Amino acid sequence: MIFGIGTDIVEVARIEHSLTQFGDDFAKRILAESELASYIDSKIKARFLAKRFAAKEAFSKA
């Protein structure tokens, strides 16, 4: 049963700015502990974080 559908678009530049300003503390506020290892290993951290952030926002809107 589907109760709702959520979508979200995030500008990578916005996430990149937040990472520059707050560092990895910003990522720690968004990601679950199980996601942090993948984040740390990612080559393009802002893009990784933007995808996860958008998915979580979309889920919360559904």
PQR file with spaces between the fields and no chain letter, atoms N, CA, C, O and H, PARSE charges and radii, in Angstrom:
ATOM       1  N    MET     1       0.840   -1.166    0.000 -0.4000 1.5000
ATOM       2  CA   MET     1       0.000    0.000    0.000 -0.0000 2.0000
ATOM       3  C    MET     1       0.896    1.244    0.000  0.5500 1.7000
ATOM       4  O    MET     1       1.807    1.354    0.820 -0.5500 1.4000
ATOM       5  N    ILE     2       0.640    2.155   -0.898 -0.4000 1.5000
ATOM       6  CA   ILE     2       1.387    3.399   -0.976 -0.0000 2.0000
ATOM       7  C    ILE     2       0.549    4.503   -0.341  0.5500 1.7000
ATOM       8  O    ILE     2      -0.604    4.715   -0.718 -0.5500 1.4000
ATOM       9  H    ILE     2      -0.101    2.066   -1.564  0.4000 1.0000
ATOM      10  N    PHE     3       1.129    5.194    0.613 -0.4000 1.5000
ATOM      11  CA   PHE     3       0.430    6.284    1.280 -0.0000 2.0000
ATOM      12  C    PHE     3       0.749    7.634    0.657  0.5500 1.7000
ATOM      13  O    PHE     3      -0.056    8.563    0.734 -0.5500 1.4000
ATOM      14  H    PHE     3       2.065    5.022    0.919  0.4000 1.0000
ATOM      15  N    GLY     4       1.917    7.746    0.042 -0.4000 1.5000
ATOM      16  CA   GLY     4       2.297    9.015   -0.564 -0.0000 2.0000
ATOM      17  C    GLY     4       3.573    8.865   -1.363  0.5500 1.7000
ATOM      18  O    GLY     4       4.293    7.875   -1.236 -0.5500 1.4000
ATOM      19  H    GLY     4       2.570    6.991   -0.021  0.4000 1.0000
ATOM      20  N    ILE     5       3.840    9.855   -2.182 -0.4000 1.5000
ATOM      21  CA   ILE     5       5.049    9.882   -2.990 -0.0000 2.0000
ATOM      22  C    ILE     5       5.753   11.196   -2.696  0.5500 1.7000
ATOM      23  O    ILE     5       5.134   12.260   -2.697 -0.5500 1.4000
ATOM      24  H    ILE     5       3.255   10.659   -2.285  0.4000 1.0000
ATOM      25  N    GLY     6       7.049   11.112   -2.446 -0.4000 1.5000
ATOM      26  CA   GLY     6       7.821   12.320   -2.175 -0.0000 2.0000
ATOM      27  C    GLY     6       8.978   12.446   -3.146  0.5500 1.7000
ATOM      28  O    GLY     6       9.605   11.449   -3.505 -0.5500 1.4000
ATOM      29  H    GLY     6       7.552   10.248   -2.446  0.4000 1.0000
ATOM      30  N    THR     7       9.261   13.655   -3.569 -0.4000 1.5000
ATOM      31  CA   THR     7      10.430   13.918   -4.408 -0.0000 2.0000
ATOM      32  C    THR     7      11.158   15.129   -3.848  0.5500 1.7000
ATOM      33  O    THR     7      10.564   15.980   -3.185 -0.5500 1.4000
ATOM      34  H    THR     7       8.752   14.465   -3.277  0.4000 1.0000
ATOM      35  N    ASP     8      12.439   15.189   -4.124 -0.4000 1.5000
ATOM      36  CA   ASP     8      13.207   16.334   -3.667 -0.0000 2.0000
ATOM      37  C    ASP     8      14.419   16.507   -4.565  0.5500 1.7000
ATOM      38  O    ASP     8      15.014   15.525   -5.010 -0.5500 1.4000
ATOM      39  H    ASP     8      12.921   14.498   -4.662  0.4000 1.0000
ATOM      40  N    ILE     9      14.779   17.736   -4.828 -0.4000 1.5000
ATOM      41  CA   ILE     9      15.960   18.061   -5.626 -0.0000 2.0000
ATOM      42  C    ILE     9      16.863   18.926   -4.755  0.5500 1.7000
ATOM      43  O    ILE     9      16.413   19.887   -4.130 -0.5500 1.4000
ATOM      44  H    ILE     9      14.295   18.534   -4.466  0.4000 1.0000
ATOM      45  N    VAL    10      18.127   18.573   -4.725 -0.4000 1.5000
ATOM      46  CA   VAL    10      19.097   19.303   -3.915 -0.0000 2.0000
ATOM      47  C    VAL    10      20.231   19.770   -4.816  0.5500 1.7000
ATOM      48  O    VAL    10      20.753   18.996   -5.619 -0.5500 1.4000
ATOM      49  H    VAL    10      18.493   17.793   -5.233  0.4000 1.0000
ATOM      50  N    GLU    11      20.608   21.029   -4.684 -0.4000 1.5000
ATOM      51  CA   GLU    11      21.749   21.545   -5.439 -0.0000 2.0000
ATOM      52  C    GLU    11      23.031   21.098   -4.742  0.5500 1.7000
ATOM      53  O    GLU    11      23.224   21.355   -3.554 -0.5500 1.4000
ATOM      54  H    GLU    11      20.185   21.658   -4.032  0.4000 1.0000
ATOM      55  N    VAL    12      23.896   20.432   -5.487 -0.4000 1.5000
ATOM      56  CA   VAL    12      25.151   19.949   -4.923 -0.0000 2.0000
ATOM      57  C    VAL    12      25.980   21.121   -4.400  0.5500 1.7000
ATOM      58  O    VAL    12      26.666   20.990   -3.386 -0.5500 1.4000
ATOM      59  H    VAL    12      23.738   20.223   -6.452  0.4000 1.0000
ATOM      60  N    ALA    13      25.922   22.250   -5.073 -0.4000 1.5000
ATOM      61  CA   ALA    13      26.682   23.430   -4.640 -0.0000 2.0000
ATOM      62  C    ALA    13      26.260   23.884   -3.244  0.5500 1.7000
ATOM      63  O    ALA    13      27.090   24.342   -2.459 -0.5500 1.4000
ATOM      64  H    ALA    13      25.365   22.357   -5.897  0.4000 1.0000
ATOM      65  N    ARG    14      24.988   23.758   -2.942 -0.4000 1.5000
ATOM      66  CA   ARG    14      24.489   24.145   -1.619 -0.0000 2.0000
ATOM      67  C    ARG    14      25.066   23.227   -0.536  0.5500 1.7000
ATOM      68  O    ARG    14      25.467   23.681    0.536 -0.5500 1.4000
ATOM      69  H    ARG    14      24.314   23.385   -3.580  0.4000 1.0000
ATOM      70  N    ILE    15      25.096   21.939   -0.840 -0.4000 1.5000
ATOM      71  CA   ILE    15      25.669   20.972    0.096 -0.0000 2.0000
ATOM      72  C    ILE    15      27.173   21.206    0.226  0.5500 1.7000
ATOM      73  O    ILE    15      27.731   21.135    1.321 -0.5500 1.4000
ATOM      74  H    ILE    15      24.770   21.571   -1.710  0.4000 1.0000
ATOM      75  N    GLU    16      27.817   21.484   -0.899 -0.4000 1.5000
ATOM      76  CA   GLU    16      29.254   21.755   -0.905 -0.0000 2.0000
ATOM      77  C    GLU    16      29.578   22.961   -0.012  0.5500 1.7000
ATOM      78  O    GLU    16      30.554   22.944    0.738 -0.5500 1.4000
ATOM      79  H    GLU    16      27.364   21.542   -1.789  0.4000 1.0000
ATOM      80  N    HIS    17      28.760   23.991   -0.103 -0.4000 1.5000
ATOM      81  CA   HIS    17      28.945   25.183    0.732 -0.0000 2.0000
ATOM      82  C    HIS    17      28.814   24.829    2.217  0.5500 1.7000
ATOM      83  O    HIS    17      29.613   25.276    3.039 -0.5500 1.4000
ATOM      84  H    HIS    17      27.967   24.005   -0.712  0.4000 1.0000
ATOM      85  N    SER    18      27.815   24.033    2.548 -0.4000 1.5000
ATOM      86  CA   SER    18      27.612   23.632    3.942 -0.0000 2.0000
ATOM      87  C    SER    18      28.775   22.789    4.448  0.5500 1.7000
ATOM      88  O    SER    18      29.191   22.925    5.599 -0.5500 1.4000
ATOM      89  H    SER    18      27.166   23.670    1.879  0.4000 1.0000
ATOM      90  N    LEU    19      29.299   21.919    3.589 -0.4000 1.5000
ATOM      91  CA   LEU    19      30.455   21.111    3.980 -0.0000 2.0000
ATOM      92  C    LEU    19      31.683   21.990    4.208  0.5500 1.7000
ATOM      93  O    LEU    19      32.465   21.748    5.128 -0.5500 1.4000
ATOM      94  H    LEU    19      28.960   21.809    2.654  0.4000 1.0000
ATOM      95  N    THR    20      31.845   22.998    3.378 -0.4000 1.5000
ATOM      96  CA   THR    20      32.966   23.921    3.545 -0.0000 2.0000
ATOM      97  C    THR    20      32.830   24.690    4.855  0.5500 1.7000
ATOM      98  O    THR    20      33.810   24.901    5.570 -0.5500 1.4000
ATOM      99  H    THR    20      31.210   23.195    2.631  0.4000 1.0000
ATOM     100  N    GLN    21      31.616   25.099    5.157 -0.4000 1.5000
ATOM     101  CA   GLN    21      31.369   25.902    6.348 -0.0000 2.0000
ATOM     102  C    GLN    21      31.430   25.078    7.637  0.5500 1.7000
ATOM     103  O    GLN    21      32.010   25.522    8.628 -0.5500 1.4000
ATOM     104  H    GLN    21      30.820   24.927    4.576  0.4000 1.0000
ATOM     105  N    PHE    22      30.835   23.882    7.628 -0.4000 1.5000
ATOM     106  CA   PHE    22      30.698   23.096    8.858 -0.0000 2.0000
ATOM     107  C    PHE    22      31.538   21.824    8.887  0.5500 1.7000
ATOM     108  O    PHE    22      31.645   21.180    9.931 -0.5500 1.4000
ATOM     109  H    PHE    22      30.364   23.522    6.823  0.4000 1.0000
ATOM     110  N    GLY    23      32.131   21.455    7.766 -0.4000 1.5000
ATOM     111  CA   GLY    23      32.962   20.255    7.712 -0.0000 2.0000
ATOM     112  C    GLY    23      32.146   18.983    7.862  0.5500 1.7000
ATOM     113  O    GLY    23      30.951   18.951    7.567 -0.5500 1.4000
ATOM     114  H    GLY    23      32.045   21.978    6.918  0.4000 1.0000
ATOM     115  N    ASP    24      32.810   17.944    8.322 -0.4000 1.5000
ATOM     116  CA   ASP    24      32.155   16.644    8.449 -0.0000 2.0000
ATOM     117  C    ASP    24      31.070   16.625    9.521  0.5500 1.7000
ATOM     118  O    ASP    24      30.252   15.705    9.547 -0.5500 1.4000
ATOM     119  H    ASP    24      33.780   17.969    8.561  0.4000 1.0000
ATOM     120  N    ASP    25      31.045   17.615   10.402 -0.4000 1.5000
ATOM     121  CA   ASP    25      29.965   17.695   11.393 -0.0000 2.0000
ATOM     122  C    ASP    25      28.609   17.827   10.708  0.5500 1.7000
ATOM     123  O    ASP    25      27.602   17.320   11.201 -0.5500 1.4000
ATOM     124  H    ASP    25      31.709   18.363   10.381  0.4000 1.0000
ATOM     125  N    PHE    26      28.596   18.510    9.570 -0.4000 1.5000
ATOM     126  CA   PHE    26      27.353   18.638    8.798 -0.0000 2.0000
ATOM     127  C    PHE    26      26.887   17.264    8.325  0.5500 1.7000
ATOM     128  O    PHE    26      25.704   16.936    8.422 -0.5500 1.4000
ATOM     129  H    PHE    26      29.414   18.922    9.170  0.4000 1.0000
ATOM     130  N    ALA    27      27.809   16.474    7.821 -0.4000 1.5000
ATOM     131  CA   ALA    27      27.471   15.125    7.350 -0.0000 2.0000
ATOM     132  C    ALA    27      26.991   14.252    8.503  0.5500 1.7000
ATOM     133  O    ALA    27      26.063   13.460    8.339 -0.5500 1.4000
ATOM     134  H    ALA    27      28.770   16.740    7.743  0.4000 1.0000
ATOM     135  N    LYS    28      27.610   14.392    9.652 -0.4000 1.5000
ATOM     136  CA   LYS    28      27.234   13.577   10.813 -0.0000 2.0000
ATOM     137  C    LYS    28      25.821   13.883   11.290  0.5500 1.7000
ATOM     138  O    LYS    28      25.177   13.035   11.908 -0.5500 1.4000
ATOM     139  H    LYS    28      28.364   15.035    9.785  0.4000 1.0000
ATOM     140  N    ARG    29      25.336   15.085   11.010 -0.4000 1.5000
ATOM     141  CA   ARG    29      23.965   15.443   11.402 -0.0000 2.0000
ATOM     142  C    ARG    29      22.936   14.827   10.458  0.5500 1.7000
ATOM     143  O    ARG    29      21.790   14.600   10.847 -0.5500 1.4000
ATOM     144  H    ARG    29      25.859   15.774   10.508  0.4000 1.0000
ATOM     145  N    ILE    30      23.345   14.556    9.216 -0.4000 1.5000
ATOM     146  CA   ILE    30      22.422   14.053    8.204 -0.0000 2.0000
ATOM     147  C    ILE    30      22.452   12.535    8.092  0.5500 1.7000
ATOM     148  O    ILE    30      21.413   11.895    7.932 -0.5500 1.4000
ATOM     149  H    ILE    30      24.276   14.741    8.900  0.4000 1.0000
ATOM     150  N    LEU    31      23.641   11.970    8.178 -0.4000 1.5000
ATOM     151  CA   LEU    31      23.817   10.550    7.908 -0.0000 2.0000
ATOM     152  C    LEU    31      23.686    9.704    9.164  0.5500 1.7000
ATOM     153  O    LEU    31      24.022   10.127   10.270 -0.5500 1.4000
ATOM     154  H    LEU    31      24.485   12.491    8.308  0.4000 1.0000
ATOM     155  N    ALA    32      23.188    8.496    8.953 -0.4000 1.5000
ATOM     156  CA   ALA    32      23.177    7.514   10.026 -0.0000 2.0000
ATOM     157  C    ALA    32      24.598    6.989   10.194  0.5500 1.7000
ATOM     158  O    ALA    32      25.415    7.096    9.279 -0.5500 1.4000
ATOM     159  H    ALA    32      22.915    8.152    8.054  0.4000 1.0000
ATOM     160  N    GLU    33      24.887    6.434   11.336 -0.4000 1.5000
ATOM     161  CA   GLU    33      26.228    5.917   11.591 -0.0000 2.0000
ATOM     162  C    GLU    33      26.630    4.874   10.552  0.5500 1.7000
ATOM     163  O    GLU    33      27.795    4.796   10.162 -0.5500 1.4000
ATOM     164  H    GLU    33      24.224    6.347   12.079  0.4000 1.0000
ATOM     165  N    SER    34      25.673    4.084   10.111 -0.4000 1.5000
ATOM     166  CA   SER    34      25.961    3.052    9.108 -0.0000 2.0000
ATOM     167  C    SER    34      26.300    3.649    7.742  0.5500 1.7000
ATOM     168  O    SER    34      26.907    2.972    6.913 -0.5500 1.4000
ATOM     169  H    SER    34      24.726    4.148   10.428  0.4000 1.0000
ATOM     170  N    GLU    35      25.921    4.897    7.495 -0.4000 1.5000
ATOM     171  CA   GLU    35      26.203    5.556    6.217 -0.0000 2.0000
ATOM     172  C    GLU    35      27.534    6.313    6.222  0.5500 1.7000
ATOM     173  O    GLU    35      28.066    6.641    5.161 -0.5500 1.4000
ATOM     174  H    GLU    35      25.427    5.447    8.169  0.4000 1.0000
ATOM     175  N    LEU    36      28.064    6.586    7.396 -0.4000 1.5000
ATOM     176  CA   LEU    36      29.269    7.408    7.496 -0.0000 2.0000
ATOM     177  C    LEU    36      30.486    6.781    6.823  0.5500 1.7000
ATOM     178  O    LEU    36      31.287    7.493    6.217 -0.5500 1.4000
ATOM     179  H    LEU    36      27.633    6.319    8.258  0.4000 1.0000
ATOM     180  N    ALA    37      30.638    5.466    6.917 -0.4000 1.5000
ATOM     181  CA   ALA    37      31.791    4.804    6.287 -0.0000 2.0000
ATOM     182  C    ALA    37      31.756    4.998    4.777  0.5500 1.7000
ATOM     183  O    ALA    37      32.789    5.261    4.160 -0.5500 1.4000
ATOM     184  H    ALA    37      29.988    4.888    7.409  0.4000 1.0000
ATOM     185  N    SER    38      30.584    4.872    4.183 -0.4000 1.5000
ATOM     186  CA   SER    38      30.454    5.086    2.739 -0.0000 2.0000
ATOM     187  C    SER    38      30.742    6.536    2.388  0.5500 1.7000
ATOM     188  O    SER    38      31.361    6.816    1.361 -0.5500 1.4000
ATOM     189  H    SER    38      29.746    4.658    4.684  0.4000 1.0000
ATOM     190  N    TYR    39      30.304    7.449    3.222 -0.4000 1.5000
ATOM     191  CA   TYR    39      30.566    8.875    3.007 -0.0000 2.0000
ATOM     192  C    TYR    39      32.064    9.159    3.042  0.5500 1.7000
ATOM     193  O    TYR    39      32.592    9.857    2.176 -0.5500 1.4000
ATOM     194  H    TYR    39      29.802    7.222    4.056  0.4000 1.0000
ATOM     195  N    ILE    40      32.735    8.622    4.033 -0.4000 1.5000
ATOM     196  CA   ILE    40      34.171    8.851    4.182 -0.0000 2.0000
ATOM     197  C    ILE    40      34.941    8.284    2.990  0.5500 1.7000
ATOM     198  O    ILE    40      35.918    8.884    2.541 -0.5500 1.4000
ATOM     199  H    ILE    40      32.306    8.055    4.736  0.4000 1.0000
ATOM     200  N    ASP    41      34.506    7.133    2.479 -0.4000 1.5000
ATOM     201  CA   ASP    41      35.172    6.496    1.337 -0.0000 2.0000
ATOM     202  C    ASP    41      34.825    7.135    0.000  0.5500 1.7000
ATOM     203  O    ASP    41      35.510    6.886   -0.991 -0.5500 1.4000
ATOM     204  H    ASP    41      33.712    6.646    2.844  0.4000 1.0000
ATOM     205  N    SER    42      33.776    7.953   -0.051 -0.4000 1.5000
ATOM     206  CA   SER    42      33.336    8.521   -1.326 -0.0000 2.0000
ATOM     207  C    SER    42      34.340    9.541   -1.849  0.5500 1.7000
ATOM     208  O    SER    42      34.962   10.273   -1.080 -0.5500 1.4000
ATOM     209  H    SER    42      33.219    8.154    0.754  0.4000 1.0000
ATOM     210  N    LYS    43      34.488    9.576   -3.173 -0.4000 1.5000
ATOM     211  CA   LYS    43      35.435   10.495   -3.806 -0.0000 2.0000
ATOM     212  C    LYS    43      34.873   11.910   -3.872  0.5500 1.7000
ATOM     213  O    LYS    43      35.601   12.884   -3.681 -0.5500 1.4000
ATOM     214  H    LYS    43      33.983    8.981   -3.799  0.4000 1.0000
ATOM     215  N    ILE    44      33.578   12.016   -4.144 -0.4000 1.5000
ATOM     216  CA   ILE    44      32.935   13.329   -4.239 -0.0000 2.0000
ATOM     217  C    ILE    44      31.926   13.424   -3.090  0.5500 1.7000
ATOM     218  O    ILE    44      30.752   13.088   -3.245 -0.5500 1.4000
ATOM     219  H    ILE    44      32.987   11.225   -4.299  0.4000 1.0000
ATOM     220  N    LYS    45      32.405   13.883   -1.950 -0.4000 1.5000
ATOM     221  CA   LYS    45      31.603   13.872   -0.730 -0.0000 2.0000
ATOM     222  C    LYS    45      30.323   14.706   -0.842  0.5500 1.7000
ATOM     223  O    LYS    45      29.274   14.296   -0.343 -0.5500 1.4000
ATOM     224  H    LYS    45      33.359   14.157   -1.824  0.4000 1.0000
ATOM     225  N    ALA    46      30.400   15.855   -1.483 -0.4000 1.5000
ATOM     226  CA   ALA    46      29.217   16.709   -1.603 -0.0000 2.0000
ATOM     227  C    ALA    46      28.133   16.015   -2.416  0.5500 1.7000
ATOM     228  O    ALA    46      26.954   16.098   -2.071 -0.5500 1.4000
ATOM     229  H    ALA    46      31.252   16.187   -1.888  0.4000 1.0000
ATOM     230  N    ARG    47      28.512   15.340   -3.480 -0.4000 1.5000
ATOM     231  CA   ARG    47      27.522   14.643   -4.305 -0.0000 2.0000
ATOM     232  C    ARG    47      26.904   13.470   -3.546  0.5500 1.7000
ATOM     233  O    ARG    47      25.694   13.255   -3.613 -0.5500 1.4000
ATOM     234  H    ARG    47      29.470   15.272   -3.760  0.4000 1.0000
ATOM     235  N    PHE    48      27.726   12.719   -2.830 -0.4000 1.5000
ATOM     236  CA   PHE    48      27.223   11.611   -2.021 -0.0000 2.0000
ATOM     237  C    PHE    48      26.211   12.125   -1.003  0.5500 1.7000
ATOM     238  O    PHE    48      25.123   11.570   -0.855 -0.5500 1.4000
ATOM     239  H    PHE    48      28.709   12.894   -2.775  0.4000 1.0000
ATOM     240  N    LEU    49      26.584   13.184   -0.311 -0.4000 1.5000
ATOM     241  CA   LEU    49      25.719   13.733    0.726 -0.0000 2.0000
ATOM     242  C    LEU    49      24.442   14.329    0.140  0.5500 1.7000
ATOM     243  O    LEU    49      23.373   14.205    0.737 -0.5500 1.4000
ATOM     244  H    LEU    49      27.468   13.635   -0.431  0.4000 1.0000
ATOM     245  N    ALA    50      24.541   14.971   -1.014 -0.4000 1.5000
ATOM     246  CA   ALA    50      23.358   15.545   -1.663 -0.0000 2.0000
ATOM     247  C    ALA    50      22.355   14.457   -2.028  0.5500 1.7000
ATOM     248  O    ALA    50      21.150   14.638   -1.855 -0.5500 1.4000
ATOM     249  H    ALA    50      25.409   15.072   -1.499  0.4000 1.0000
ATOM     250  N    LYS    51      22.847   13.327   -2.531 -0.4000 1.5000
ATOM     251  CA   LYS    51      21.938   12.225   -2.890 -0.0000 2.0000
ATOM     252  C    LYS    51      21.230   11.679   -1.659  0.5500 1.7000
ATOM     253  O    LYS    51      20.021   11.448   -1.684 -0.5500 1.4000
ATOM     254  H    LYS    51      23.826   13.180   -2.672  0.4000 1.0000
ATOM     255  N    ARG    52      21.979   11.474   -0.586 -0.4000 1.5000
ATOM     256  CA   ARG    52      21.374   10.943    0.639 -0.0000 2.0000
ATOM     257  C    ARG    52      20.389   11.943    1.241  0.5500 1.7000
ATOM     258  O    ARG    52      19.312   11.565    1.702 -0.5500 1.4000
ATOM     259  H    ARG    52      22.961   11.662   -0.566  0.4000 1.0000
ATOM     260  N    PHE    53      20.765   13.212    1.232 -0.4000 1.5000
ATOM     261  CA   PHE    53      19.899   14.255    1.778 -0.0000 2.0000
ATOM     262  C    PHE    53      18.591   14.330    0.995  0.5500 1.7000
ATOM     263  O    PHE    53      17.515   14.413    1.587 -0.5500 1.4000
ATOM     264  H    PHE    53      21.640   13.519    0.857  0.4000 1.0000
ATOM     265  N    ALA    54      18.681   14.301   -0.335 -0.4000 1.5000
ATOM     266  CA   ALA    54      17.483   14.367   -1.176 -0.0000 2.0000
ATOM     267  C    ALA    54      16.578   13.171   -0.926  0.5500 1.7000
ATOM     268  O    ALA    54      15.359   13.317   -0.845 -0.5500 1.4000
ATOM     269  H    ALA    54      19.556   14.234   -0.816  0.4000 1.0000
ATOM     270  N    ALA    55      17.164   11.999   -0.803 -0.4000 1.5000
ATOM     271  CA   ALA    55      16.363   10.795   -0.557 -0.0000 2.0000
ATOM     272  C    ALA    55      15.636   10.884    0.784  0.5500 1.7000
ATOM     273  O    ALA    55      14.464   10.522    0.884 -0.5500 1.4000
ATOM     274  H    ALA    55      18.155   11.879   -0.869  0.4000 1.0000
ATOM     275  N    LYS    56      16.319   11.356    1.789 -0.4000 1.5000
ATOM     276  CA   LYS    56      15.697   11.462    3.116 -0.0000 2.0000
ATOM     277  C    LYS    56      14.611   12.539    3.144  0.5500 1.7000
ATOM     278  O    LYS    56      13.576   12.366    3.788 -0.5500 1.4000
ATOM     279  H    LYS    56      17.271   11.650    1.708  0.4000 1.0000
ATOM     280  N    GLU    57      14.850   13.635    2.453 -0.4000 1.5000
ATOM     281  CA   GLU    57      13.836   14.691    2.356 -0.0000 2.0000
ATOM     282  C    GLU    57      12.596   14.178    1.620  0.5500 1.7000
ATOM     283  O    GLU    57      11.468   14.435    2.041 -0.5500 1.4000
ATOM     284  H    GLU    57      15.690   13.776    1.930  0.4000 1.0000
ATOM     285  N    ALA    58      12.807   13.462    0.534 -0.4000 1.5000
ATOM     286  CA   ALA    58      11.682   12.925   -0.236 -0.0000 2.0000
ATOM     287  C    ALA    58      10.881   11.943    0.609  0.5500 1.7000
ATOM     288  O    ALA    58       9.650   11.954    0.583 -0.5500 1.4000
ATOM     289  H    ALA    58      13.723   13.253    0.191  0.4000 1.0000
ATOM     290  N    PHE    59      11.571   11.106    1.347 -0.4000 1.5000
ATOM     291  CA   PHE    59      10.891   10.134    2.202 -0.0000 2.0000
ATOM     292  C    PHE    59      10.059   10.847    3.262  0.5500 1.7000
ATOM     293  O    PHE    59       8.936   10.437    3.557 -0.5500 1.4000
ATOM     294  H    PHE    59      12.571   11.097    1.368  0.4000 1.0000
ATOM     295  N    SER    60      10.607   11.908    3.830 -0.4000 1.5000
ATOM     296  CA   SER    60       9.876   12.620    4.879 -0.0000 2.0000
ATOM     297  C    SER    60       8.651   13.356    4.331  0.5500 1.7000
ATOM     298  O    SER    60       7.698   13.609    5.069 -0.5500 1.4000
ATOM     299  H    SER    60      11.519   12.241    3.591  0.4000 1.0000
ATOM     300  N    LYS    61       8.672   13.700    3.043 -0.4000 1.5000
ATOM     301  CA   LYS    61       7.541   14.395    2.420 -0.0000 2.0000
ATOM     302  C    LYS    61       6.439   13.442    1.968  0.5500 1.7000
ATOM     303  O    LYS    61       5.301   13.853    1.741 -0.5500 1.4000
ATOM     304  H    LYS    61       9.445   13.495    2.444  0.4000 1.0000
ATOM     305  N    ALA    62       6.789   12.179    1.842 -0.4000 1.5000
ATOM     306  CA   ALA    62       5.817   11.194    1.331 -0.0000 2.0000
ATOM     307  C    ALA    62       4.703   10.954    2.322  0.5500 1.7000
ATOM     308  O    ALA    62       3.802   10.158    2.056 -0.5500 1.4000
ATOM     309  H    ALA    62       7.713   11.846    2.026  0.4000 1.0000
